Short mmCIF file of N, CA and C in Angstrom, two decimals:
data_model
loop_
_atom_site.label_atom_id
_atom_site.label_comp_id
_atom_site.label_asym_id
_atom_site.label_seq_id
_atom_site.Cartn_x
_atom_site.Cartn_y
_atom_site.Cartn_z
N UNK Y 225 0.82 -1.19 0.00
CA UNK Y 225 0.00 0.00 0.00
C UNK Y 225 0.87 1.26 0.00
N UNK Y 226 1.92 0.92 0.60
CA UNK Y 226 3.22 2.43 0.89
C UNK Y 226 3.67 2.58 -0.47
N UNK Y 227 3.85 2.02 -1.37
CA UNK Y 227 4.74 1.53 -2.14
C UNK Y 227 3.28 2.17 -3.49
N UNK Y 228 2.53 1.84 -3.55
CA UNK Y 228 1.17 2.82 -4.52
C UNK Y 228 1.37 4.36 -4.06
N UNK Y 229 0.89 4.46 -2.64
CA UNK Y 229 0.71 6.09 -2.23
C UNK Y 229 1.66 6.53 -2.57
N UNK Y 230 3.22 6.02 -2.34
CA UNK Y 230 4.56 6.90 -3.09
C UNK Y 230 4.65 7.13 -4.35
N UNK Y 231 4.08 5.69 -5.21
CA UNK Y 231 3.73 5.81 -6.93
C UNK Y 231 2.92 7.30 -7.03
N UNK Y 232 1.74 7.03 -6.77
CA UNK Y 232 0.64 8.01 -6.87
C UNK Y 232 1.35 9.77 -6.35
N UNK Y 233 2.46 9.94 -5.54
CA UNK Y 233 2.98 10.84 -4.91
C UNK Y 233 3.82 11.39 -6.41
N UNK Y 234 4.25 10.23 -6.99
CA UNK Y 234 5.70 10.96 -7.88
C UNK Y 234 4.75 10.73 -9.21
N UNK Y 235 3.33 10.79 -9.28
CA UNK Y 235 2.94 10.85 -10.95
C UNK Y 235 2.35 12.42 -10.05
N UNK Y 236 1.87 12.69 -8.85
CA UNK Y 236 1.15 14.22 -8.84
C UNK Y 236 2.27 15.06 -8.92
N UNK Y 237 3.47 14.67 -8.74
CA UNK Y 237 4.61 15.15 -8.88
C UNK Y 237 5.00 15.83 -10.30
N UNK Y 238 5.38 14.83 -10.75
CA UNK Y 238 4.98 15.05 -12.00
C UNK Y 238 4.09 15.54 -13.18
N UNK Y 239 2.94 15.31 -12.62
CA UNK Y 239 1.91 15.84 -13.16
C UNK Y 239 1.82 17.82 -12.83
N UNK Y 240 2.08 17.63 -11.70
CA UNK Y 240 2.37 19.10 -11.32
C UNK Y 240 2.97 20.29 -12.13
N UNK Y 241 4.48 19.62 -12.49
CA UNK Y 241 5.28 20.39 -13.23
C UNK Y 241 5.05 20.10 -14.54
N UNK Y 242 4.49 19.19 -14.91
CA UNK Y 242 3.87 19.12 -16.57
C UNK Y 242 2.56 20.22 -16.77
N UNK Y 243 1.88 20.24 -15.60
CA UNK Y 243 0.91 21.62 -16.06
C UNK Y 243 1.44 22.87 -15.25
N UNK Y 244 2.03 23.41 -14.56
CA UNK Y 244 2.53 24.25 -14.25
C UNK Y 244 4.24 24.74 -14.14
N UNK Y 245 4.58 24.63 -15.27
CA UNK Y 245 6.10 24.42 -15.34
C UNK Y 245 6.56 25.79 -15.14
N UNK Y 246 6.22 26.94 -15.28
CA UNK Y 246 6.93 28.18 -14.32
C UNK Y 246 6.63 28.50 -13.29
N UNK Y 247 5.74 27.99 -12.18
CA UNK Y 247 5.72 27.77 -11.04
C UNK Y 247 6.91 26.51 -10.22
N UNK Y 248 7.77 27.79 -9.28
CA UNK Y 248 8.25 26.91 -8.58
C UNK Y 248 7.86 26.16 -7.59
N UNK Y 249 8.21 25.29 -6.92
CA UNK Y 249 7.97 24.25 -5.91
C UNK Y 249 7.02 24.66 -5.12
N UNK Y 250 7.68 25.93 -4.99
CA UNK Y 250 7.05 26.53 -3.63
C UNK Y 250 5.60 27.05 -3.74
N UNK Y 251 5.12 27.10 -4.80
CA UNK Y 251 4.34 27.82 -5.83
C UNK Y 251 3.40 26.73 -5.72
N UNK Y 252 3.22 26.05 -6.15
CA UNK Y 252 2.30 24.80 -6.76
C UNK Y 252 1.40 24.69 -5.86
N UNK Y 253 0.34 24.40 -6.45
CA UNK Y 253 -1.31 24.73 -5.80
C UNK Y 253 -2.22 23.86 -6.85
N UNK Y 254 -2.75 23.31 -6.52
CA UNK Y 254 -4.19 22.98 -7.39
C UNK Y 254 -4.96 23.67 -8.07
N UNK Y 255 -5.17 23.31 -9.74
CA UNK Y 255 -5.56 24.52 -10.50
C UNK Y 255 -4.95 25.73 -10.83
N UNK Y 256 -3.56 26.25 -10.31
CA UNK Y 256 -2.50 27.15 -10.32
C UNK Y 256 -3.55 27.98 -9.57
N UNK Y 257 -4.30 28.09 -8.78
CA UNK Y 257 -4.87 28.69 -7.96
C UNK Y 257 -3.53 29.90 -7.47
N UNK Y 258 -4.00 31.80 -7.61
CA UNK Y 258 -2.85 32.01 -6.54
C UNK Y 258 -3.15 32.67 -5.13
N UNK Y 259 -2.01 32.41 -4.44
CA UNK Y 259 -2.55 32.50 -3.15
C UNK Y 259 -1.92 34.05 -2.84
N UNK Y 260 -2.95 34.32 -1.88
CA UNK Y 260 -2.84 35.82 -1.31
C UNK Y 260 -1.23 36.01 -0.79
N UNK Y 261 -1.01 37.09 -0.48
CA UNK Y 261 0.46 37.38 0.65
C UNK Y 261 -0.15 36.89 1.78
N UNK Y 262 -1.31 37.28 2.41
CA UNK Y 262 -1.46 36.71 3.94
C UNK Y 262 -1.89 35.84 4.00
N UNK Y 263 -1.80 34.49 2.59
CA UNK Y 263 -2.10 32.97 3.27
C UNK Y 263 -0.94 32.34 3.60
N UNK Y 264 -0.92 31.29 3.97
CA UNK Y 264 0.39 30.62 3.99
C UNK Y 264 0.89 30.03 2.51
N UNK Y 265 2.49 30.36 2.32
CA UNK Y 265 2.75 29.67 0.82
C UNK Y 265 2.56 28.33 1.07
N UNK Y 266 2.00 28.29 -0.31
CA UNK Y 266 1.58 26.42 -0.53
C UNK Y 266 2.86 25.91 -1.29
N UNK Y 267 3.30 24.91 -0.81
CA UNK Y 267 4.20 24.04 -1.04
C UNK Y 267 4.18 22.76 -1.77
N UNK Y 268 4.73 22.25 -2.99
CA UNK Y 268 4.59 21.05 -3.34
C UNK Y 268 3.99 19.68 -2.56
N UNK Y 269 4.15 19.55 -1.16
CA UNK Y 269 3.56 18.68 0.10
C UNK Y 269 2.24 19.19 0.24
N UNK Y 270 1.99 20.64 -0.07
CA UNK Y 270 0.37 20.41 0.29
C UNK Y 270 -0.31 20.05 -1.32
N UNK Y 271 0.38 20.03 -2.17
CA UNK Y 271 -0.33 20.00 -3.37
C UNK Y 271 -0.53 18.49 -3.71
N UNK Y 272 0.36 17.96 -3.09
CA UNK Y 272 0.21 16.01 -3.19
C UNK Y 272 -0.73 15.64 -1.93
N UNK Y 273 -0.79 16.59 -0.53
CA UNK Y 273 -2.04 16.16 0.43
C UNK Y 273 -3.13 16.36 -0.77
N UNK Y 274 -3.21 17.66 -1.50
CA UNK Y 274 -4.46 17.61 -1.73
C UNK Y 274 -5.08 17.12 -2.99
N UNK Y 275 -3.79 16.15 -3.88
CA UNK Y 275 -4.08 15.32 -4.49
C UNK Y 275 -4.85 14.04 -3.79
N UNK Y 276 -4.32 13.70 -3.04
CA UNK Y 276 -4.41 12.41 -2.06
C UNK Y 276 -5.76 12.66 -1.49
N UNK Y 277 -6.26 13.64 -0.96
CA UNK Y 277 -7.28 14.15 -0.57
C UNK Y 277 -8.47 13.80 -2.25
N UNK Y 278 -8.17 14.35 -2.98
CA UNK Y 278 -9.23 14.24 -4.00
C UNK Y 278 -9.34 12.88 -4.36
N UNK Y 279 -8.29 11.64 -4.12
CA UNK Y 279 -8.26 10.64 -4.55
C UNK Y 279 -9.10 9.51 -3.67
N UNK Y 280 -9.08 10.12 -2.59
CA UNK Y 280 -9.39 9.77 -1.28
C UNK Y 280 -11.10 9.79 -1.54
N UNK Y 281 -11.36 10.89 -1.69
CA UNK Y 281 -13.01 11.18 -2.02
C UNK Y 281 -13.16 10.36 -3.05
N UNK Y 282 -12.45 10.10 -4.04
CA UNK Y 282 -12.95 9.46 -5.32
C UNK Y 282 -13.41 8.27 -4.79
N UNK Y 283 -12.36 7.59 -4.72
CA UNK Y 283 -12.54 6.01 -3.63
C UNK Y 283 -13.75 5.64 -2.99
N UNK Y 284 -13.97 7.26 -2.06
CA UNK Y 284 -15.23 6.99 -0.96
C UNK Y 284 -15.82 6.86 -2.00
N UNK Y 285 -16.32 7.80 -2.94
CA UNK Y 285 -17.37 7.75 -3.92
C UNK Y 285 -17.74 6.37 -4.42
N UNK Y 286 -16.53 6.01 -5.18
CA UNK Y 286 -16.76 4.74 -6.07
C UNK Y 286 -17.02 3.56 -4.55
N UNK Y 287 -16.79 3.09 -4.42
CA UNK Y 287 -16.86 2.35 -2.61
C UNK Y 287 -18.46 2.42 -2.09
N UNK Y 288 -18.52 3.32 -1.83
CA UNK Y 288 -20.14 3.85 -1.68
C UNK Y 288 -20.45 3.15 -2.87
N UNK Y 289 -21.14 3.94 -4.34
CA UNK Y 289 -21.93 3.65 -5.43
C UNK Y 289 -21.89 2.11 -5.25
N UNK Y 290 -20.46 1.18 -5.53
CA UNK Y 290 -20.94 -0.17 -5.35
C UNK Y 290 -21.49 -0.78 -4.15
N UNK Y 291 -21.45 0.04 -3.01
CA UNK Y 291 -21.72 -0.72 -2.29
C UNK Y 291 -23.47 -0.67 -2.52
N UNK Y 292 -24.20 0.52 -2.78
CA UNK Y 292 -25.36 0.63 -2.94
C UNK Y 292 -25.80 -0.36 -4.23
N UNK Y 293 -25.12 -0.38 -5.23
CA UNK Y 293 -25.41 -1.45 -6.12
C UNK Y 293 -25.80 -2.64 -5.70
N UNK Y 294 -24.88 -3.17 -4.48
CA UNK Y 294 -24.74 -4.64 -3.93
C UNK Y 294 -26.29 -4.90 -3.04
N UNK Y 295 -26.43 -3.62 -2.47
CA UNK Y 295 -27.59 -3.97 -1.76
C UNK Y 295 -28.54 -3.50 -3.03
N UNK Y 296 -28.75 -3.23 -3.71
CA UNK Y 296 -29.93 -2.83 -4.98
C UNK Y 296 -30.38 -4.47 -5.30
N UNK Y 297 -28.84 -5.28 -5.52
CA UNK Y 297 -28.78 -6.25 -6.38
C UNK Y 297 -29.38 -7.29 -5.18
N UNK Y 298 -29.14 -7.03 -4.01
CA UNK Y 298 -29.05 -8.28 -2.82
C UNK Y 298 -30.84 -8.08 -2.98
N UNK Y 299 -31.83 -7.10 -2.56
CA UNK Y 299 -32.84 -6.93 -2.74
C UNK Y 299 -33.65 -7.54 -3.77
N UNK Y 300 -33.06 -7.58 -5.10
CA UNK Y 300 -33.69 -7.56 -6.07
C UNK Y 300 -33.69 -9.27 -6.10
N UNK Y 301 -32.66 -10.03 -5.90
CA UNK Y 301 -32.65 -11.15 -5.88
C UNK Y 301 -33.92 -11.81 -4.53
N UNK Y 302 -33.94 -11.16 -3.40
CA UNK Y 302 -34.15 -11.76 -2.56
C UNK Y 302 -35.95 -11.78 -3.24
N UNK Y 303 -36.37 -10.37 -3.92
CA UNK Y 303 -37.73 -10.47 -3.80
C UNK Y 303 -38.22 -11.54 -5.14
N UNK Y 304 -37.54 -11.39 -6.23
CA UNK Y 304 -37.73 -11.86 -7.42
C UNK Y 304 -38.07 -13.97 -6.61
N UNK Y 305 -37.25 -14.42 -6.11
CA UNK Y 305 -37.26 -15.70 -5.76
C UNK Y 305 -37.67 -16.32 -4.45
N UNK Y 306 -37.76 -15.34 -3.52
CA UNK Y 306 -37.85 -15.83 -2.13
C UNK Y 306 -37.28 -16.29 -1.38
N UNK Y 307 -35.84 -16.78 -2.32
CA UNK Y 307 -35.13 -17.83 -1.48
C UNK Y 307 -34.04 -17.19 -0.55
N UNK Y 308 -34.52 -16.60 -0.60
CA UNK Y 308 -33.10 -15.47 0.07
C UNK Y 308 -31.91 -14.12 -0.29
N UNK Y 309 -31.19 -13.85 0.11
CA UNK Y 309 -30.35 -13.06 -0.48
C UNK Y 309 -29.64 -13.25 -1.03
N UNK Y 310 -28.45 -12.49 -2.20
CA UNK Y 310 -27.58 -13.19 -2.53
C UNK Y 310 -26.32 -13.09 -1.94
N UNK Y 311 -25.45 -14.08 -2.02
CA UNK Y 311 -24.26 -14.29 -1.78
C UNK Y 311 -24.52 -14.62 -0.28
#
């Protein structure tokens, strides 16, 4: 699992400086969003949290949807036959 999240770390990495290539390190933000003088500078580390963060939601998302599928499907079996649920 360490060994994906680091993968996934060095393609946002990458991906970073492939769409924002005159922004330095220090610079890099999601969406080249820019940030005020009185926020804190965003740093390449928060731009991979908040990759990880969006990837994170995706997951829940997809995770959720099937899981609602499973019970759509567990239902549908149970009423169609009587015999029970599936799996």
């Amino acid at each position: 699992m360490e060994e994906y999240r680091e993968k996934a770390d060095r393609e946002a990495i990458a991906s970073a400086r492939s769409q924002f290539p005159h922004l330095t390190t220090e610079m890099l933000v999601r969406n080249g969003r820019v940030w005020e003088d009185w926020q804190t500078k965003p740093t390449l580390d928060s731009f991979v949290e908040e990759r990880r963060v969006e990837e994170r939601q995706m997951w829940l998302h997809v995770t959720r949807k099937w899981t609602q599928d499973l019970k759509k499907g567990r239902v549908l079996v149970s009423e169609e036959d009587g015999l029970g649920l599936l799996g």
